[in-house]
Amino acid sequence: MSGIGSVTISLDGSNKSSKLPLIGGTVGPPVADIRKIYNDLGIFTYDPGYGATASCESKITYIDGDEGVLLYRGYPIEQLAEKSTFLEVAYLLLNGELPNAAEAKEFDTGVRMHTMLHEQLRVFYNGFRRDAHPMAVMCGVVGALSAFYHDSLDINNPEHRRISAFRMIAKVPTIAAWAHKYNVGQPFMYPQNDLGYAENFLYMFNAVPAEPYRVNPILARAMDLIMILHADHEQNASTSTVRLAGSTGANPFACIAAGIASLWGPAHGGANEAVLHKLGEIGHVKNIPTFLEQVKDKNSKVKLMGFGHRVYKNFDPRAKIMQATCHQVLGELGIKHDPLLELAMELEKIALHDDYFVSRKLYPNVDFYSGIILKAMGFPLSMFTALFAVSRTVGWISQWQEMIADPEQRIGRPRQIYTGAAQRDYVPLDRRD
Ligand code: SDX
């Protein structure tokens, strides 16, 4: 960050003003450092939803919402999606640079050596109902990891941070796959260390002890690509949750569990599941106009899930890649006619020509097509957000580590504008109306 000038704010009707430093980054809007505004002017700033507020300095991910640009450590998502692998992207997000061959091998081995869960955690699943939503299981089991790893909870110890990162990146696929196995009443499948990251997850998700199982390489590549696309995304709601939890000194497992809880919401990571539910409700192309009229009626509270984004006011670049992958995976799976995909494409086409969406710059986001691929790959709707959490864990950890190491970071503690009752005295019960 570098000082590039100042912004002066003056209070109308007084002689007070505050000269705020203007700070520039590598790319993107500069920021006004408002930390002294209360001392200078006795006022707070107000920004519900933080739409115009930079909560931190970060070197990890950059988004240009107007241009539809997404960079992981400077590399365009399109190039990483085409040429990289999820584990290589994980290394990049965590370390800031692409690994050389030795670094890649060491990182891959480090992950493989931590894929198993403590046997006692198997018992933990038995406490859930068989129909527990996988995200409920992931919140519980990831949070419970801190009860098993007392040797790596000191967040100020770089070695503890390193081993915790490996443990979470390595174990979340196992935790997610076992959540599904628990739902369907099948035995848990142990990770196989001779399989790649995405391949291992698909093995644990699909295999049964009764027969050998070979992962379809088309699905393994598609899974790896989907994981790359979901790995990180700047200061989104769940990442901000992880940073806020981490700012109190909470252990990394608790912070990631908080991120999982935040991601679950249908306005955020839960949107991929909501898209499929909505497409199911619409049912047929002929019902699209009626559905869109509902969406435009504010009182209906109905939204076109998978559309719109706080930052992207153009196409989400991940949605474009996801749509292309949709066609490719369905084609390679020999699915010539997917009614959901056709319905989604017709819905997108109509929405993109409808002034309601165009005027509000509402475009498809990453969640609009991901669910269609995941369903075609055999995942139940309830697993979609859990898969998002598996991918985003490395982004959360990268952002958490960056926050811990940032000398400017303090405990997150926003203020408010109070509009409640002014101070008043207690009224005894016998004198109340
Ligand atoms: C993710 O932040 C991230 O980076 C998140 C994410 C990541 O990788 O971490 O990209 C992942 O969460 C993607 C978003 C998934 N969510 C959905 O698809 C749910 C549907 N989308 C909306 O809920 C909404 O678009 C949000 C939550 C994504 C963004 O909400 P904002 O920025 O607060 O926008 P808004 O609600 O202020 O909307 C502005 C206008 C409003 O209408 P008006 O009041 O101006 O008349 O657009 C309307 C909204 O009602 N609007 C929609 C809409 N999204 C916004 N109307 C219908 N359908 C929608 N989907």
Coordinates of C-alpha atoms and ligand atoms in Angstrom, one line a residue:
M1 CA 0.0 0.0 0.0
S2 CA 1.2 3.5 -0.7
G3 CA 0.0 7.0 0.2
I4 CA -1.3 8.7 -2.9
G5 CA -2.8 11.8 -1.4
S6 CA -5.7 12.6 0.9
V7 CA -9.4 13.1 1.2
T8 CA -10.7 15.9 3.3
I9 CA -14.1 15.7 5.0
S10 CA -15.5 18.7 6.6
L11 CA -18.5 18.9 8.9
D12 CA -21.2 21.3 7.6
G13 CA -22.0 24.0 10.2
S14 CA -18.7 23.6 12.0
N15 CA -15.1 24.5 11.5
K16 CA -14.1 20.9 11.9
S17 CA -12.5 18.9 9.1
S18 CA -10.5 15.7 8.8
K19 CA -7.7 15.1 6.3
L20 CA -7.8 11.3 5.6
P21 CA -4.9 9.6 3.9
L22 CA -5.7 8.2 0.5
I23 CA -4.0 4.8 -0.1
G24 CA -3.4 3.1 -3.4
G25 CA -2.9 -0.6 -4.0
T26 CA -1.6 -2.6 -7.1
V27 CA -4.9 -2.3 -8.9
G28 CA -8.4 -1.3 -8.1
P29 CA -10.0 1.6 -6.2
P30 CA -7.8 3.5 -3.7
V31 CA -9.0 3.6 -0.1
A32 CA -9.5 6.5 2.3
D33 CA -8.1 5.5 5.7
I34 CA -10.9 6.6 8.0
R35 CA -9.4 5.4 11.3
K36 CA -9.0 9.0 12.7
I37 CA -12.4 10.3 11.6
Y38 CA -14.1 9.8 15.0
N39 CA -11.3 11.6 16.8
D40 CA -11.3 14.4 14.3
L41 CA -15.1 14.8 13.7
G42 CA -16.8 12.7 16.4
I43 CA -18.6 10.7 13.7
F44 CA -18.7 7.1 12.5
T45 CA -19.1 6.0 8.9
Y46 CA -22.2 3.9 8.0
D47 CA -22.0 1.1 5.4
P48 CA -24.4 -1.8 6.1
G49 CA -23.2 -4.9 4.2
Y50 CA -19.8 -3.2 3.8
G51 CA -20.4 -2.5 0.1
A52 CA -17.9 0.4 0.1
T53 CA -15.6 -0.7 2.9
A54 CA -12.2 -2.3 2.7
S55 CA -11.8 -4.4 5.8
C56 CA -8.2 -5.3 5.2
E57 CA -5.2 -5.2 2.9
S58 CA -4.8 -8.4 1.0
K59 CA -2.4 -9.8 -1.7
I60 CA -4.4 -13.0 -2.4
T61 CA -7.3 -12.4 -4.7
Y62 CA -8.4 -9.5 -6.9
I63 CA -11.8 -9.0 -8.5
D64 CA -12.8 -6.3 -11.0
G65 CA -16.6 -6.5 -10.8
D66 CA -17.2 -4.2 -13.8
E67 CA -14.8 -6.1 -16.1
G68 CA -15.5 -9.6 -14.8
V69 CA -11.9 -10.2 -13.8
L70 CA -10.8 -12.7 -11.1
L71 CA -7.1 -13.1 -10.3
Y72 CA -5.6 -15.5 -7.7
R73 CA -2.2 -14.0 -6.7
G74 CA -2.3 -12.1 -10.1
Y75 CA -3.0 -15.1 -12.3
P76 CA -6.3 -15.0 -14.3
I77 CA -8.9 -17.6 -13.2
E78 CA -9.3 -18.6 -16.9
Q79 CA -5.6 -19.6 -17.2
L80 CA -5.6 -21.4 -13.9
A81 CA -8.8 -23.3 -14.8
E82 CA -7.2 -24.4 -18.1
K83 CA -3.7 -25.1 -17.0
S84 CA -3.4 -25.7 -13.3
T85 CA -4.7 -28.2 -10.7
F86 CA -6.5 -27.6 -7.4
L87 CA -3.5 -28.5 -5.3
E88 CA -1.2 -26.2 -7.3
V89 CA -3.8 -23.4 -6.9
A90 CA -3.9 -24.2 -3.2
Y91 CA -0.2 -23.8 -2.9
L92 CA -0.4 -20.5 -4.9
L93 CA -3.1 -19.1 -2.6
L94 CA -1.2 -20.1 0.6
N95 CA 2.3 -19.1 -0.5
G96 CA 1.9 -16.4 -3.1
E97 CA 3.8 -18.1 -5.9
L98 CA 3.3 -21.1 -8.2
P99 CA 5.4 -24.1 -6.8
N100 CA 8.4 -25.5 -8.6
A101 CA 8.5 -29.3 -9.0
A102 CA 10.1 -30.0 -5.6
E103 CA 7.7 -27.6 -3.8
A104 CA 4.7 -29.1 -5.6
K105 CA 5.8 -32.7 -4.7
E106 CA 6.4 -31.7 -1.0
F107 CA 3.0 -29.9 -0.8
D108 CA 1.2 -32.8 -2.4
T109 CA 2.8 -35.3 0.0
G110 CA 2.0 -33.1 2.9
V111 CA -1.7 -33.1 2.0
R112 CA -1.8 -36.8 1.3
M113 CA -0.2 -37.6 4.7
H114 CA -3.1 -35.9 6.6
T115 CA -6.2 -37.2 4.8
M116 CA -7.3 -39.6 7.5
L117 CA -9.5 -38.6 10.4
H118 CA -8.9 -39.6 14.0
E119 CA -10.9 -42.8 14.5
Q120 CA -12.8 -41.3 17.4
L121 CA -14.3 -38.8 14.9
R122 CA -16.1 -41.6 13.2
V123 CA -18.2 -41.9 16.4
F124 CA -18.9 -38.2 16.2
Y125 CA -21.1 -38.8 13.1
N126 CA -23.3 -41.2 15.0
G127 CA -24.7 -38.3 17.0
F128 CA -26.3 -36.9 13.9
R129 CA -29.6 -38.0 12.5
R130 CA -29.2 -40.0 9.3
D131 CA -30.8 -37.2 7.3
A132 CA -28.6 -34.4 8.8
H133 CA -27.7 -31.8 6.1
P134 CA -24.0 -32.3 5.1
M135 CA -23.3 -28.7 6.0
A136 CA -24.6 -29.2 9.5
V137 CA -22.2 -32.2 9.8
M138 CA -19.3 -30.2 8.4
C139 CA -19.9 -27.3 10.8
G140 CA -19.9 -29.9 13.7
V141 CA -17.0 -32.1 12.6
V142 CA -14.6 -29.3 11.5
G143 CA -15.3 -27.4 14.7
A144 CA -14.6 -30.6 16.6
L145 CA -11.2 -31.0 15.0
S146 CA -9.9 -28.5 17.6
A147 CA -10.7 -31.1 20.3
F148 CA -8.3 -33.5 18.6
Y149 CA -5.3 -31.3 17.7
H150 CA -4.2 -29.6 20.9
D151 CA -0.6 -29.7 19.5
S152 CA -1.4 -27.1 16.8
L153 CA -3.7 -24.5 18.3
D154 CA -1.2 -21.7 19.0
I155 CA -2.0 -19.3 16.2
N156 CA 1.2 -17.3 16.8
N157 CA 3.3 -20.4 16.1
P158 CA 4.1 -20.5 12.4
E159 CA 4.6 -24.3 12.6
H160 CA 1.1 -24.7 14.2
R161 CA -0.4 -22.6 11.5
R162 CA 1.3 -24.7 8.8
I163 CA 0.3 -28.1 10.2
S164 CA -3.3 -26.8 10.8
A165 CA -3.5 -25.7 7.2
F166 CA -2.4 -29.1 5.9
R167 CA -4.8 -30.9 8.3
M168 CA -7.8 -28.9 7.2
I169 CA -7.1 -28.9 3.4
A170 CA -6.5 -32.7 3.7
K171 CA -9.4 -33.6 5.9
V172 CA -12.3 -31.6 4.6
P173 CA -12.8 -33.9 1.6
T174 CA -12.9 -36.9 4.0
I175 CA -15.3 -35.1 6.3
A176 CA -17.6 -34.2 3.4
A177 CA -17.5 -37.6 1.8
W178 CA -18.3 -39.3 5.1
A179 CA -21.2 -36.9 5.7
H180 CA -22.7 -38.3 2.4
K181 CA -21.9 -41.9 3.3
Y182 CA -23.6 -41.3 6.7
N183 CA -26.7 -39.9 4.9
V184 CA -27.0 -42.9 2.7
G185 CA -26.2 -45.5 5.3
Q186 CA -23.1 -46.8 3.6
P187 CA -19.8 -47.6 5.3
F188 CA -17.2 -44.8 5.4
M189 CA -14.4 -45.2 2.8
Y190 CA -10.9 -44.4 3.9
P191 CA -8.8 -42.0 1.7
Q192 CA -6.4 -43.7 -0.6
N193 CA -3.0 -42.0 -0.7
D194 CA -2.2 -43.1 -4.2
L195 CA -5.1 -41.0 -5.6
G196 CA -5.1 -37.3 -6.5
Y197 CA -7.0 -34.8 -4.4
A198 CA -10.2 -34.6 -6.4
E199 CA -9.9 -38.3 -7.4
N200 CA -9.6 -39.3 -3.7
F201 CA -12.7 -37.3 -2.8
L202 CA -14.8 -38.9 -5.6
Y203 CA -13.5 -42.3 -4.5
M204 CA -14.5 -41.8 -0.8
F205 CA -17.9 -40.4 -2.0
N206 CA -18.7 -43.2 -4.5
A207 CA -16.8 -46.4 -3.6
V208 CA -18.2 -49.2 -1.4
P209 CA -16.1 -51.9 0.4
A210 CA -17.9 -54.6 -1.5
E211 CA -16.2 -54.0 -4.9
P212 CA -13.3 -52.2 -6.5
Y213 CA -14.0 -48.7 -7.7
R214 CA -12.2 -46.7 -10.4
V215 CA -12.8 -43.0 -10.5
N216 CA -13.9 -41.7 -14.0
P217 CA -11.1 -39.4 -15.1
I218 CA -13.6 -37.1 -16.7
L219 CA -15.3 -36.5 -13.4
A220 CA -12.0 -36.2 -11.6
R221 CA -10.8 -33.5 -13.9
A222 CA -14.3 -31.7 -13.7
M223 CA -14.1 -31.9 -9.9
D224 CA -10.6 -30.5 -9.8
L225 CA -11.7 -27.6 -12.1
I226 CA -14.8 -26.9 -10.0
M227 CA -12.6 -26.8 -6.9
I228 CA -10.2 -24.3 -8.6
L229 CA -13.1 -22.0 -9.4
H230 CA -14.4 -22.0 -5.8
A231 CA -11.1 -21.8 -4.0
D232 CA -11.1 -18.1 -3.0
H233 CA -12.9 -14.9 -3.7
E234 CA -11.6 -11.9 -1.9
Q235 CA -13.5 -10.7 1.2
N236 CA -16.9 -12.5 0.7
A237 CA -19.2 -13.1 3.6
S238 CA -17.7 -16.5 4.7
T239 CA -14.1 -15.3 4.3
S240 CA -14.9 -12.1 6.3
T241 CA -16.5 -14.4 8.9
V242 CA -13.3 -16.4 9.1
R243 CA -11.2 -13.2 9.4
L244 CA -13.5 -11.8 12.2
A245 CA -13.4 -15.1 14.1
G246 CA -9.6 -15.3 13.6
S247 CA -9.1 -11.7 14.8
T248 CA -10.2 -12.8 18.3
G249 CA -7.4 -15.4 18.4
A250 CA -9.8 -18.3 18.0
N251 CA -8.1 -21.5 16.8
P252 CA -8.1 -22.2 13.1
F253 CA -10.5 -25.1 13.2
A254 CA -13.1 -23.0 15.0
C255 CA -12.5 -20.2 12.4
I256 CA -13.0 -22.5 9.4
A257 CA -16.2 -24.0 11.1
A258 CA -17.5 -20.4 11.4
G259 CA -16.8 -19.9 7.7
I260 CA -18.7 -23.1 6.8
A261 CA -21.7 -21.9 8.8
S262 CA -21.6 -18.5 7.0
L263 CA -21.2 -20.1 3.5
W264 CA -24.3 -22.3 4.1
G265 CA -26.7 -19.3 3.6
P266 CA -28.7 -19.3 0.3
A267 CA -27.5 -15.8 -0.4
H268 CA -24.0 -17.1 -0.4
G269 CA -22.7 -20.7 -0.9
G270 CA -26.1 -22.2 -0.4
A271 CA -27.2 -20.6 -3.7
N272 CA -26.0 -23.6 -5.8
E273 CA -28.5 -25.9 -4.0
A274 CA -31.2 -23.2 -4.2
V275 CA -30.7 -22.8 -8.0
L276 CA -31.6 -26.5 -8.5
H277 CA -34.6 -26.3 -6.2
K278 CA -35.8 -23.3 -8.1
L279 CA -35.2 -24.9 -11.5
G280 CA -37.2 -27.9 -10.2
E281 CA -40.0 -25.6 -9.2
I282 CA -40.1 -23.8 -12.5
G283 CA -40.2 -27.3 -14.2
H284 CA -40.6 -26.2 -17.8
V285 CA -39.6 -23.4 -20.1
K286 CA -43.2 -22.3 -20.5
N287 CA -43.3 -21.4 -16.8
I288 CA -40.3 -19.0 -17.0
P289 CA -42.3 -15.8 -17.7
T290 CA -44.6 -16.4 -14.7
F291 CA -41.5 -17.1 -12.5
L292 CA -39.8 -14.0 -13.6
E293 CA -42.9 -11.9 -12.9
Q294 CA -42.7 -13.3 -9.4
V295 CA -39.1 -12.3 -9.1
K296 CA -39.9 -8.8 -10.1
D297 CA -42.7 -8.5 -7.6
K298 CA -40.8 -7.3 -4.4
N299 CA -43.6 -8.7 -2.2
S300 CA -42.9 -12.2 -3.4
K301 CA -39.4 -12.2 -1.9
V302 CA -38.6 -14.6 -4.7
K303 CA -35.1 -14.2 -6.2
L304 CA -33.5 -15.7 -9.3
M305 CA -30.9 -17.7 -7.4
G306 CA -27.6 -17.9 -9.1
F307 CA -28.0 -14.4 -10.5
G308 CA -26.6 -11.2 -9.1
H309 CA -23.5 -10.5 -7.1
R310 CA -22.3 -7.8 -4.7
V311 CA -19.1 -7.2 -6.7
Y312 CA -19.7 -8.6 -10.3
K313 CA -21.8 -6.1 -12.3
N314 CA -20.9 -8.1 -15.4
F315 CA -20.5 -11.8 -16.0
D316 CA -18.9 -13.7 -13.1
P317 CA -15.9 -15.2 -15.1
R318 CA -16.4 -18.4 -13.1
A319 CA -19.9 -18.8 -14.4
K320 CA -18.7 -18.6 -18.0
I321 CA -16.1 -21.4 -17.3
M322 CA -18.7 -23.3 -15.4
Q323 CA -21.2 -23.1 -18.3
A324 CA -18.6 -24.4 -20.8
T325 CA -17.6 -27.2 -18.4
C326 CA -21.3 -28.1 -18.1
H327 CA -21.5 -28.8 -21.8
Q328 CA -18.2 -30.6 -21.8
V329 CA -19.0 -32.9 -18.8
L330 CA -22.5 -33.7 -20.0
G331 CA -21.2 -34.4 -23.5
E332 CA -18.4 -36.7 -22.1
L333 CA -20.9 -38.4 -19.9
G334 CA -23.0 -39.1 -23.0
I335 CA -25.8 -36.9 -21.6
K336 CA -27.2 -35.4 -24.8
H337 CA -30.3 -33.9 -23.4
D338 CA -30.3 -32.4 -19.9
P339 CA -33.6 -30.7 -19.3
L340 CA -32.2 -28.8 -16.3
L341 CA -29.4 -27.4 -18.4
E342 CA -31.7 -26.5 -21.2
L343 CA -34.1 -24.8 -18.8
A344 CA -31.2 -22.9 -17.1
M345 CA -29.9 -21.7 -20.4
E346 CA -33.3 -20.5 -21.5
L347 CA -33.8 -18.8 -18.2
E348 CA -30.5 -17.1 -18.5
K349 CA -31.2 -16.0 -22.1
I350 CA -34.6 -14.5 -21.2
A351 CA -33.3 -12.8 -18.0
L352 CA -30.3 -11.3 -19.8
H353 CA -32.8 -9.5 -22.1
D354 CA -35.1 -8.4 -19.4
D355 CA -34.8 -4.8 -18.2
Y356 CA -35.3 -5.8 -14.6
F357 CA -32.0 -7.7 -14.6
V358 CA -30.2 -5.6 -17.1
S359 CA -30.9 -2.4 -15.3
R360 CA -29.7 -3.9 -12.0
K361 CA -26.7 -5.5 -13.6
L362 CA -27.7 -8.9 -12.5
Y363 CA -25.7 -11.6 -14.3
P364 CA -25.2 -15.3 -13.7
N365 CA -22.7 -16.0 -10.8
V366 CA -20.7 -19.1 -10.1
D367 CA -23.6 -20.8 -8.5
F368 CA -25.9 -20.7 -11.6
Y369 CA -24.4 -23.6 -13.5
S370 CA -22.4 -25.4 -10.8
G371 CA -25.4 -27.3 -9.5
I372 CA -26.3 -28.6 -12.9
I373 CA -22.8 -30.1 -13.3
L374 CA -22.8 -31.5 -9.8
K375 CA -26.2 -33.1 -10.3
A376 CA -25.0 -34.6 -13.6
M377 CA -21.9 -35.9 -11.7
G378 CA -24.2 -37.8 -9.3
F379 CA -24.1 -35.5 -6.3
P380 CA -27.3 -35.0 -4.3
L381 CA -28.4 -31.3 -4.0
S382 CA -27.7 -31.4 -0.2
M383 CA -24.0 -31.9 -1.0
F384 CA -23.5 -28.9 -3.3
T385 CA -22.6 -26.4 -0.7
A386 CA -20.5 -28.9 1.2
L387 CA -18.4 -29.2 -2.0
F388 CA -18.1 -25.5 -2.2
A389 CA -16.8 -25.6 1.4
V390 CA -14.3 -28.2 0.5
S391 CA -12.9 -26.0 -2.2
R392 CA -13.1 -22.7 -0.2
T393 CA -11.2 -24.1 2.8
V394 CA -7.9 -23.3 1.3
G395 CA -9.1 -19.7 0.5
W396 CA -10.3 -19.3 4.1
I397 CA -7.0 -20.6 5.5
S398 CA -4.9 -18.4 3.2
Q399 CA -6.9 -15.3 4.2
W400 CA -6.7 -16.4 7.9
Q401 CA -3.0 -16.8 7.7
E402 CA -2.6 -13.4 6.0
M403 CA -4.7 -11.8 8.7
I404 CA -2.7 -13.3 11.5
A405 CA 0.6 -12.0 9.9
D406 CA -0.8 -8.5 9.2
P407 CA 0.6 -6.0 11.7
E408 CA -2.3 -3.7 11.0
Q409 CA -4.9 -6.2 12.1
R410 CA -6.8 -5.8 15.4
I411 CA -9.8 -7.6 16.8
G412 CA -12.7 -6.9 14.5
R413 CA -15.2 -4.7 16.4
P414 CA -17.6 -2.6 14.2
R415 CA -19.6 0.3 15.7
Q416 CA -23.2 1.2 15.0
I417 CA -25.7 4.1 14.8
Y418 CA -28.0 3.7 17.8
T419 CA -31.6 4.6 17.2
G420 CA -33.1 2.8 20.2
A421 CA -34.7 4.3 23.4
A422 CA -32.9 7.1 25.1
Q423 CA -31.9 6.5 28.7
R424 CA -34.9 6.0 31.0
D425 CA -35.6 4.7 34.6
Y426 CA -36.9 1.3 35.5
V427 CA -40.7 1.1 35.9
P428 CA -41.9 -1.3 38.7
L429 CA -44.4 -3.9 37.5
D430 CA -47.4 -2.4 39.5
R431 CA -46.9 0.9 37.7
R432 CA -46.8 -0.5 34.1
D433 CA -49.9 -0.3 31.8
Ligands
SDX1 C1 -21.7 -16.3 -3.9 O1 -19.4 -12.3 -2.3 C2 -18.9 -13.3 -3.0 O2 -17.8 -13.2 -3.6 C3 -19.7 -14.5 -3.0 C4 -19.3 -15.7 -3.9 C5 -18.0 -16.3 -3.5 O3 -17.3 -16.9 -4.3 O4 -17.6 -16.2 -2.3 O5 -19.2 -15.2 -5.2 C6 -20.3 -16.8 -3.9 O6 -22.3 -16.1 -2.8 C7 -22.4 -15.9 -5.1 C8 -23.8 -15.3 -4.9 C9 -24.8 -16.5 -4.7 N1 -26.1 -15.9 -4.3 C10 -27.1 -16.0 -5.1 O7 -27.1 -16.4 -6.3 C11 -28.4 -15.6 -4.5 C12 -29.2 -14.6 -5.4 N2 -28.5 -13.4 -5.4 C13 -28.9 -12.3 -4.5 O8 -29.3 -12.8 -3.3 C14 -27.9 -11.1 -4.5 O9 -27.7 -10.8 -5.8 C15 -26.7 -11.2 -3.7 C16 -26.9 -11.6 -2.3 C17 -25.7 -12.2 -4.4 C18 -26.0 -9.8 -3.8 O10 -26.9 -9.0 -3.1 P1 -26.6 -7.4 -3.0 O11 -25.2 -7.1 -3.5 O12 -26.9 -7.0 -1.6 O13 -27.6 -6.8 -4.0 P2 -29.0 -6.2 -3.6 O14 -29.7 -7.3 -2.8 O15 -28.8 -4.9 -3.1 O16 -29.6 -6.2 -5.1 C19 -29.7 -5.0 -5.8 C20 -31.1 -5.1 -6.5 C21 -32.2 -5.2 -5.6 O17 -33.4 -4.7 -6.2 P3 -33.9 -3.2 -5.9 O18 -34.0 -3.1 -4.4 O19 -32.7 -2.3 -6.4 O20 -35.2 -3.1 -6.7 O21 -31.1 -6.3 -7.3 C22 -32.1 -7.2 -6.8 C23 -32.4 -6.7 -5.4 O22 -33.8 -7.1 -5.1 N3 -31.6 -8.5 -6.9 C24 -32.2 -9.6 -7.4 C25 -31.3 -10.6 -7.3 N4 -30.2 -10.2 -6.8 C26 -30.3 -8.9 -6.6 N5 -33.5 -9.7 -7.8 C27 -33.8 -11.0 -8.2 N6 -33.0 -12.1 -8.2 C28 -31.7 -11.9 -7.7 N7 -30.9 -13.0 -7.7

